[in-house]
XYZ file of C-alpha atoms in Angstrom:
564
model
C -184.395 5.568 -60.726
C -182.665 3.804 -63.593
C -178.843 3.487 -63.466
C -176.196 1.927 -65.606
C -173.542 0.994 -62.984
C -173.695 -0.650 -59.563
C -171.628 -0.842 -56.396
C -172.706 -3.686 -54.137
C -171.783 -3.671 -50.460
C -171.534 -7.300 -49.434
C -171.070 -10.371 -51.646
C -173.625 -12.694 -50.175
C -176.488 -14.438 -51.969
C -178.812 -11.422 -52.243
C -176.305 -9.132 -53.905
C -175.002 -11.799 -56.172
C -178.592 -12.458 -57.217
C -178.978 -8.742 -57.975
C -175.906 -8.840 -60.200
C -177.201 -11.874 -62.127
C -180.557 -10.144 -62.770
C -178.880 -6.897 -63.773
C -176.846 -8.792 -66.353
C -179.517 -11.149 -67.656
C -182.656 -9.060 -67.332
C -181.211 -5.561 -67.400
C -178.710 -6.482 -70.148
C -175.867 -4.828 -68.243
C -172.201 -5.582 -68.929
C -170.680 -7.365 -65.902
C -167.831 -4.813 -65.923
C -170.405 -2.257 -64.737
C -170.760 -4.138 -61.440
C -168.377 -3.993 -58.481
C -168.629 -5.798 -55.126
C -166.924 -4.663 -51.935
C -167.036 -7.291 -49.235
C -165.194 -8.984 -46.404
C -165.776 -12.376 -48.074
C -167.460 -14.030 -51.041
C -170.066 -16.152 -49.346
C -171.979 -14.181 -46.641
C -173.790 -16.750 -44.459
C -173.660 -19.460 -47.140
C -170.247 -20.786 -46.165
C -168.573 -24.159 -46.020
C -164.864 -24.989 -46.357
C -161.972 -27.135 -45.253
C -160.629 -25.479 -42.121
C -157.197 -24.995 -43.640
C -158.740 -22.624 -46.178
C -160.762 -20.506 -43.768
C -159.903 -16.815 -44.277
C -161.174 -15.514 -40.946
C -158.252 -13.388 -39.754
C -159.066 -13.691 -36.032
C -159.377 -17.497 -36.204
C -156.140 -17.972 -38.138
C -154.194 -15.806 -35.623
C -155.357 -17.862 -32.704
C -155.252 -21.408 -34.079
C -152.024 -23.198 -34.990
C -151.937 -25.028 -38.283
C -152.193 -28.465 -36.642
C -155.711 -27.526 -35.456
C -156.831 -26.549 -38.927
C -158.156 -29.935 -39.896
C -161.531 -31.129 -41.070
C -164.380 -29.007 -42.291
C -166.550 -26.177 -41.039
C -169.875 -24.601 -41.917
C -171.335 -22.044 -39.548
C -174.934 -22.901 -40.551
C -176.962 -25.000 -42.945
C -179.590 -24.322 -45.512
C -182.714 -26.376 -46.280
C -184.449 -25.639 -49.555
C -188.061 -25.941 -50.577
C -188.773 -25.913 -54.303
C -192.456 -25.087 -53.991
C -191.784 -21.962 -51.975
C -188.269 -20.941 -53.038
C -189.292 -19.978 -56.521
C -186.981 -17.025 -56.887
C -183.938 -19.055 -55.701
C -184.639 -21.822 -58.209
C -185.125 -19.251 -60.983
C -181.711 -17.804 -60.097
C -179.962 -21.170 -59.982
C -181.512 -22.098 -63.336
C -179.608 -19.134 -64.853
C -176.087 -20.284 -63.933
C -174.056 -23.481 -64.551
C -173.323 -25.995 -61.826
C -169.741 -26.007 -60.609
C -169.576 -29.746 -60.051
C -172.000 -31.304 -62.612
C -171.323 -30.952 -66.346
C -174.077 -29.766 -68.644
C -176.371 -28.903 -65.755
C -177.517 -25.635 -64.322
C -177.096 -25.190 -60.547
C -180.872 -25.778 -60.247
C -180.825 -28.930 -62.390
C -177.908 -30.175 -60.280
C -179.939 -29.694 -57.099
C -183.110 -31.244 -58.526
C -181.182 -34.203 -59.861
C -179.514 -34.890 -56.477
C -182.677 -34.323 -54.534
C -184.742 -36.706 -56.736
C -182.212 -39.442 -55.938
C -182.043 -38.648 -52.219
C -185.540 -37.742 -51.044
C -186.073 -36.481 -47.509
C -188.242 -38.657 -45.296
C -187.395 -38.245 -41.672
C -188.460 -41.261 -39.570
C -186.846 -39.864 -36.423
C -187.748 -36.251 -36.374
C -187.880 -36.157 -32.602
C -185.926 -38.247 -30.143
C -186.516 -38.294 -26.408
C -184.490 -39.848 -23.592
C -186.198 -42.986 -22.287
C -188.641 -43.099 -25.140
C -186.563 -43.203 -28.298
C -188.198 -42.085 -31.520
C -191.283 -39.938 -30.865
C -194.325 -40.151 -33.156
C -194.200 -36.682 -34.582
C -197.324 -37.223 -36.632
C -199.213 -36.654 -33.429
C -198.784 -32.906 -33.044
C -200.116 -32.823 -29.503
C -202.330 -29.750 -30.044
C -205.407 -28.964 -27.992
C -208.279 -26.676 -28.965
C -206.674 -23.568 -27.447
C -203.540 -24.218 -29.470
C -205.553 -24.736 -32.600
C -207.472 -21.527 -32.023
C -204.285 -19.458 -31.785
C -202.713 -21.008 -34.851
C -205.954 -20.585 -36.812
C -206.040 -16.881 -35.936
C -202.475 -16.500 -37.216
C -203.218 -18.250 -40.480
C -206.524 -16.406 -40.972
C -205.050 -12.985 -40.229
C -204.978 -11.021 -43.527
C -201.854 -9.196 -44.614
C -203.589 -5.843 -43.995
C -203.830 -6.610 -40.286
C -200.271 -7.818 -39.776
C -199.249 -4.698 -37.895
C -201.409 -5.882 -35.014
C -198.455 -8.111 -34.226
C -195.960 -5.276 -34.039
C -193.579 -5.840 -31.072
C -195.393 -8.981 -29.988
C -193.245 -12.003 -29.173
C -194.306 -15.586 -29.739
C -194.352 -16.093 -25.973
C -196.693 -13.086 -25.597
C -198.992 -14.255 -28.365
C -199.427 -17.617 -26.584
C -199.230 -16.143 -23.047
C -202.551 -17.667 -22.071
C -201.638 -20.977 -23.663
C -198.329 -22.329 -22.259
C -199.448 -25.817 -23.350
C -198.467 -24.921 -26.888
C -194.757 -24.890 -26.042
C -194.828 -28.494 -24.896
C -196.340 -29.860 -28.111
C -194.578 -31.986 -30.720
C -195.611 -29.367 -33.203
C -193.625 -26.642 -31.433
C -190.527 -28.784 -30.990
C -190.507 -29.566 -34.720
C -191.281 -26.037 -35.803
C -188.661 -24.396 -33.606
C -185.950 -26.741 -34.736
C -186.882 -26.643 -38.421
C -186.970 -22.851 -38.644
C -185.034 -21.807 -35.458
C -187.784 -19.747 -33.834
C -187.392 -18.971 -30.131
C -189.838 -17.848 -27.447
C -188.586 -14.274 -27.770
C -188.981 -14.342 -31.572
C -191.428 -12.151 -33.463
C -195.058 -13.400 -33.703
C -195.295 -11.329 -36.824
C -192.586 -13.402 -38.400
C -194.242 -16.664 -37.161
C -197.409 -15.534 -38.911
C -195.529 -15.056 -42.201
C -194.073 -18.570 -41.967
C -197.428 -20.024 -41.169
C -198.771 -18.332 -44.296
C -195.963 -19.130 -46.695
C -195.200 -22.641 -45.384
C -198.787 -23.709 -44.580
C -198.585 -26.771 -46.775
C -195.407 -27.826 -44.961
C -197.526 -27.854 -41.778
C -199.231 -30.990 -43.041
C -195.930 -32.978 -43.380
C -193.672 -31.466 -40.832
C -193.062 -34.729 -38.990
C -191.193 -36.178 -41.952
C -189.862 -32.974 -43.627
C -190.763 -34.466 -47.039
C -190.960 -30.943 -48.434
C -187.326 -30.260 -47.617
C -184.877 -30.267 -50.501
C -181.082 -30.154 -50.285
C -178.153 -29.344 -52.463
C -175.662 -31.998 -53.623
C -172.821 -30.493 -51.579
C -172.523 -27.785 -48.973
C -174.154 -24.416 -49.638
C -170.894 -22.756 -50.678
C -169.966 -25.252 -53.392
C -173.532 -25.842 -54.633
C -174.932 -22.294 -54.463
C -172.256 -19.627 -53.939
C -169.400 -20.982 -56.041
C -171.571 -21.293 -59.221
C -172.596 -17.617 -58.740
C -169.026 -16.500 -58.136
C -167.737 -18.258 -61.225
C -170.544 -16.974 -63.373
C -170.186 -13.334 -62.276
C -166.400 -13.380 -62.633
C -166.791 -14.816 -66.140
C -169.154 -11.914 -66.893
C -166.470 -9.399 -65.838
C -167.844 -8.371 -62.449
C -165.233 -7.147 -59.994
C -165.445 -8.864 -56.560
C -163.111 -6.922 -54.254
C -162.637 -8.835 -51.020
C -161.163 -7.962 -47.622
C -163.063 -4.625 -47.652
C -165.063 -3.347 -44.707
C -167.265 -0.410 -45.696
C -167.284 1.829 -42.594
C -169.059 5.052 -43.597
C -171.234 6.893 -46.078
C -171.168 10.216 -47.812
C -174.580 11.564 -48.747
C -175.608 14.453 -51.017
C -176.326 17.658 -49.231
C -179.707 18.736 -50.370
C -182.497 21.126 -49.305
C -184.784 18.086 -49.491
C -184.028 16.685 -46.061
C -185.504 13.282 -46.805
C -183.724 12.683 -50.164
C -181.268 9.769 -49.865
C -178.404 9.984 -52.421
C -175.125 8.225 -51.786
C -172.144 10.105 -53.142
C -169.233 8.177 -51.592
C -168.107 5.283 -49.446
C -165.261 4.881 -46.939
C -163.859 1.448 -46.419
C -160.995 -0.307 -44.715
C -158.720 -2.710 -46.521
C -158.492 -5.421 -43.839
C -155.341 -6.805 -45.364
C -153.311 -3.588 -45.274
C -155.276 -1.782 -42.556
C -155.538 1.325 -44.734
C -158.637 3.394 -45.427
C -159.894 3.666 -49.012
C -162.546 5.894 -50.653
C -164.949 5.191 -53.507
C -166.837 8.007 -55.250
C -170.389 7.230 -56.303
C -171.465 9.172 -59.375
C -174.932 9.971 -60.579
C -175.138 6.895 -62.826
C -174.315 4.409 -60.050
C -176.631 2.456 -57.860
C -175.564 1.328 -54.378
C -177.020 -2.032 -53.313
C -176.391 -2.776 -49.618
C -176.922 -5.968 -47.625
C -177.623 -4.287 -44.356
C -177.243 -7.139 -41.907
C -175.822 -10.664 -41.653
C -176.695 -13.439 -39.263
C -173.040 -14.563 -39.257
C -171.547 -11.173 -38.518
C -169.231 -11.190 -35.478
C -169.159 -15.023 -35.507
C -166.112 -16.717 -33.980
C -164.706 -20.207 -34.136
C -162.993 -22.456 -31.632
C -161.463 -25.881 -32.147
C -161.329 -29.308 -30.579
C -159.787 -28.026 -27.392
C -161.002 -24.421 -27.422
C -164.485 -22.916 -27.054
C -165.511 -20.272 -29.579
C -164.848 -16.912 -27.933
C -167.596 -14.289 -27.595
C -167.092 -11.332 -29.956
C -168.727 -8.147 -28.604
C -168.788 -6.346 -32.013
C -172.108 -4.925 -33.078
C -171.901 -6.448 -36.526
C -170.064 -5.050 -39.586
C -173.073 -4.636 -41.915
C -175.426 -3.481 -39.153
C -172.948 -0.848 -38.043
C -173.038 0.720 -41.485
C -176.870 0.425 -41.522
C -177.022 2.203 -38.153
C -174.958 5.135 -39.537
C -177.497 5.561 -42.289
C -180.389 5.606 -39.774
C -178.658 8.327 -37.808
C -178.943 10.521 -40.896
C -182.334 9.473 -42.270
C -185.494 8.740 -40.298
C -187.183 5.999 -42.309
C -184.568 3.326 -42.677
C -185.513 1.047 -39.794
C -184.065 0.301 -36.426
C -180.945 -1.981 -36.403
C -180.908 -2.098 -32.589
C -184.005 -4.272 -32.658
C -181.967 -6.990 -34.304
C -178.384 -6.399 -33.191
C -178.749 -5.203 -29.595
C -180.426 -8.235 -28.022
C -178.090 -11.193 -28.114
C -180.128 -13.099 -25.616
C -182.834 -13.426 -28.315
C -180.525 -14.186 -31.223
C -177.387 -16.101 -30.326
C -176.562 -19.679 -31.251
C -173.643 -22.079 -31.001
C -173.113 -24.578 -33.796
C -170.479 -27.225 -34.439
C -169.130 -29.045 -37.447
C -167.750 -32.540 -36.680
C -165.392 -34.351 -39.038
C -164.493 -38.027 -38.380
C -161.929 -40.297 -40.115
C -164.364 -43.217 -40.318
C -168.093 -43.854 -40.359
C -168.518 -45.333 -36.891
C -170.519 -42.400 -35.498
C -172.433 -42.055 -38.698
C -173.393 -45.760 -38.642
C -174.404 -45.533 -34.976
C -176.731 -42.583 -35.759
C -178.137 -44.630 -38.674
C -178.798 -47.558 -36.329
C -180.468 -45.431 -33.656
C -182.666 -43.407 -36.019
C -183.278 -46.306 -38.501
C -182.627 -44.091 -41.512
C -179.778 -43.370 -43.892
C -177.690 -40.142 -43.820
C -179.175 -37.219 -45.646
C -182.780 -37.950 -44.834
C -183.322 -35.991 -41.680
C -182.868 -33.277 -39.128
C -182.981 -34.956 -35.695
C -183.882 -33.038 -32.519
C -183.014 -34.197 -29.058
C -185.547 -33.310 -26.308
C -184.818 -32.858 -22.619
C -186.639 -35.225 -20.309
C -186.981 -32.647 -17.542
C -188.582 -29.173 -17.361
C -185.966 -26.534 -18.030
C -187.918 -23.552 -19.438
C -189.492 -20.685 -17.580
C -192.789 -22.169 -18.726
C -192.041 -25.438 -16.952
C -191.935 -27.315 -20.259
C -189.325 -29.716 -21.586
C -187.531 -28.443 -24.612
C -184.981 -29.313 -27.211
C -181.400 -29.656 -26.069
C -179.616 -29.842 -29.376
C -180.251 -30.627 -33.013
C -178.052 -32.339 -35.596
C -178.111 -32.597 -39.365
C -176.573 -35.713 -40.813
C -175.750 -34.835 -44.425
C -175.608 -37.119 -47.338
C -171.914 -37.975 -47.709
C -169.672 -36.530 -49.043
C -170.778 -33.051 -48.056
C -167.628 -31.469 -49.504
C -166.035 -32.201 -52.866
C -162.608 -32.691 -51.215
C -163.896 -35.037 -48.496
C -162.295 -38.458 -48.457
C -164.511 -41.577 -48.860
C -163.822 -42.723 -45.270
C -164.626 -39.336 -43.759
C -167.914 -38.163 -42.294
C -169.173 -34.632 -41.697
C -172.016 -33.867 -39.273
C -173.452 -30.505 -38.290
C -175.317 -29.540 -35.150
C -176.473 -26.568 -33.139
C -177.721 -25.375 -29.748
C -180.599 -22.945 -30.136
C -180.248 -21.849 -26.482
C -176.465 -21.740 -25.899
C -176.651 -20.477 -22.295
C -178.334 -23.666 -21.130
C -176.111 -26.262 -19.489
C -175.265 -29.574 -20.935
C -176.546 -32.783 -19.397
C -173.353 -34.754 -19.903
C -170.804 -31.956 -19.897
C -171.593 -29.739 -16.905
C -171.151 -26.304 -18.412
C -173.126 -23.990 -20.727
C -173.015 -25.016 -24.347
C -171.394 -21.709 -25.206
C -168.386 -22.600 -23.031
C -167.868 -26.054 -24.518
C -164.872 -27.041 -26.602
C -165.392 -28.981 -29.793
C -164.433 -32.162 -27.929
C -167.019 -31.520 -25.206
C -169.750 -30.943 -27.821
C -169.022 -34.396 -29.252
C -169.177 -35.827 -25.724
C -172.560 -34.095 -25.193
C -173.778 -35.511 -28.513
C -172.851 -39.068 -27.584
C -174.534 -38.619 -24.249
C -177.753 -37.335 -25.840
C -177.725 -40.231 -28.298
C -177.193 -42.695 -25.473
C -180.454 -41.549 -23.857
C -182.446 -42.730 -26.823
C -180.410 -45.881 -27.581
C -182.220 -48.838 -25.972
C -180.895 -52.310 -25.130
C -177.447 -53.770 -25.326
C -174.717 -52.261 -27.506
C -175.532 -48.713 -26.396
C -173.632 -46.039 -28.240
C -171.902 -45.138 -24.942
C -170.033 -48.460 -25.172
C -168.342 -47.151 -28.312
C -167.645 -43.652 -27.030
C -163.855 -44.127 -26.821
C -163.739 -45.426 -30.378
C -165.894 -42.571 -31.558
C -163.769 -39.945 -29.846
C -160.663 -41.536 -31.378
C -162.264 -41.209 -34.828
C -162.669 -37.435 -34.560
C -160.493 -35.359 -36.892
C -161.877 -32.143 -35.558
C -164.957 -30.563 -34.060
C -165.270 -26.821 -34.670
C -167.563 -24.836 -32.372
C -168.916 -21.557 -33.771
C -170.462 -18.776 -31.777
C -172.961 -16.686 -33.791
C -174.391 -13.811 -31.706
C -176.892 -12.870 -34.408
C -177.942 -16.249 -35.897
C -181.599 -15.688 -35.031
C -181.523 -11.849 -35.127
C -183.796 -11.727 -38.168
C -186.527 -13.292 -35.992
C -186.101 -10.777 -33.160
C -189.246 -9.127 -31.898
C -189.948 -6.069 -34.024
C -192.433 -3.760 -35.639
C -193.010 -3.813 -39.377
C -191.177 -0.457 -39.758
C -187.991 -1.746 -38.077
C -186.626 -3.076 -41.357
C -186.099 -0.710 -44.279
C -187.888 -1.425 -47.525
C -185.729 -2.771 -50.370
C -186.289 0.565 -52.155
C -186.716 3.290 -49.514
C -189.305 5.893 -50.403
C -186.917 8.860 -50.801
C -183.802 6.995 -52.058
C -182.454 7.978 -55.473
C -179.637 5.444 -55.731
C -179.732 3.200 -52.618
C -181.396 -0.198 -52.120
C -181.291 -2.645 -49.194
C -181.081 -6.386 -49.684
C -181.004 -9.547 -47.560
C -182.860 -10.742 -44.521
C -183.014 -7.380 -42.789
C -184.904 -5.684 -45.656
C -188.715 -5.529 -45.550
C -190.577 -7.237 -48.335
C -194.335 -7.839 -48.658
C -195.331 -11.351 -47.566
C -191.796 -12.802 -47.690
C -190.518 -14.804 -44.723
C -186.880 -14.284 -43.712
C -184.131 -16.791 -42.986
C -184.569 -18.338 -46.372
C -182.598 -18.287 -49.602
C -185.892 -17.226 -51.183
C -186.196 -13.889 -49.432
C -182.542 -13.116 -50.014
C -182.785 -13.675 -53.720
C -186.108 -11.849 -53.966
C -184.657 -8.702 -52.397
C -181.747 -8.702 -54.872
C -184.183 -9.281 -57.764
C -186.280 -6.244 -56.689
C -183.224 -4.043 -56.429
C -181.983 -5.141 -59.870
C -185.331 -4.549 -61.552
C -185.661 -1.147 -59.934
C -182.297 0.144 -61.119
C -182.518 -1.518 -64.546
C -185.958 0.051 -65.171
C -187.751 -3.336 -65.364
C -191.431 -3.380 -64.299
C -191.994 -5.106 -60.965
C -194.785 -7.047 -62.615
C -191.991 -9.120 -64.247
C -190.747 -10.484 -60.916
C -190.986 -14.215 -60.420
C -194.530 -14.980 -59.287
C -194.758 -15.889 -55.586
C -197.128 -18.820 -54.884
C -199.782 -18.151 -52.199
C -200.573 -21.524 -50.654
C -202.361 -19.712 -47.853
C -205.031 -18.830 -50.434
C -205.422 -22.436 -51.675
C -208.524 -24.072 -50.241
C -207.211 -27.614 -50.547
C -204.028 -26.738 -48.681
C -205.993 -24.976 -45.965
C -208.290 -27.937 -45.576
C -205.348 -30.349 -45.201
C -203.793 -27.989 -42.567
C -207.094 -27.875 -40.642
C -207.299 -31.683 -40.670
C -203.654 -31.955 -39.542
C -204.311 -29.772 -36.492
C -206.426 -32.596 -35.042
C -203.799 -35.335 -35.439
């Protein structure tokens, strides 16, 4: 139903994309658009620690610990697949590069710093593993082929089927180089949805043929906040959009109607987290409500060099509001599938800042590649999974430096994560989730020492490396992989629910045909759909999604790759 004003709950990428399309394609005035949000970045963050606005963190960390940089997660791009994202970034100017759009900025940087990972997998006692040998056997190939060949119309056969269940008669699969690279590239877990794995295999099928080097991965010039979010924020503010921060929307008002399935929002209750006071916003008949109904960084907490990140038991701000809507209406999905199973979704990450390049140079020496080329995974040398298979201990991303515009020339910033945070460290004898930032650096040095042959091992420089650390910020994210949680197709609401008159859902917990989640692509696409719907633009005008799973040459290359 066409509208002429919009209230957007959440100011992450998907809703900012919706606002851009409303302005540029719907020809709305920016003053017709208002955001209410806790922050202006969603999960695309990145900042010096002395500018972090997280109230809980600032209350519990003295100023002397607020040094260095922090990013809770990282984003890899893929031009060939992320067509909606690149369309969006081509519509706004870069924040850091004059006379370039944000997309031109990213393409220019990426062309000069191509990804070619020569050390995709590292294993203790073996060093760099030849990832081009996927290690698949015929049974593995059969299961993967069935996933790729499954048509969209049969996807519901995978409702509530985990990846572990799909491969239950083929445990060999989870010990292959292919699985190690796939799980650390996209952050799938054994408990994750086989339905979601199928979508990735369909949409990223051509990446299957080059996964050992990640040559299809593109990256932004700086961190995701400065290269993606800040250009959006600046553009939308220049257009007159109101971005009201420190607002937590806590409840809905819906129209009372004899049509029990009609969904019409008439008001919102929110808390001003600065003053602690409740506020109310009335939604009139001409106003659309665009709601990002879940966030993978909700309830995240940060520690510091000497403090682990505490566990936050909160259900999740956006998901709590989503759940209240589902209590009123029957066809808006099931948030518990994503936000009530932390064992399937939690991560711990860390952002390490050093005052010199000693650690960076050591990683360059060990991996034989320059910073910015790779995502390196460290594999355990002993069976630790229920399947009796070795698995990845930790992963790091060594960014091209500088990763932040305010970073000094002598400083390095490295990001890493533990996909299974309840596992124990090999060099620090405690679960990763209980480690301080210091202990995570010690674990990293230990893992690197396992793959560093000969004299001059990195462990010989451990004291110097530790002395170079400005800060190491651990982050606990209870819902980092929640969007992959095992689910049925109906557990996520559609972007435009069937009976909604003025409500749309955006982000990674909204159901879209074909789209894979955990990507900037699906986030932008959902905002684009919502904007077109409320602006009265035909959906036929949406950016065209490439279907590489229908391309015979790509499929032939994938089939050949399976036998490497």
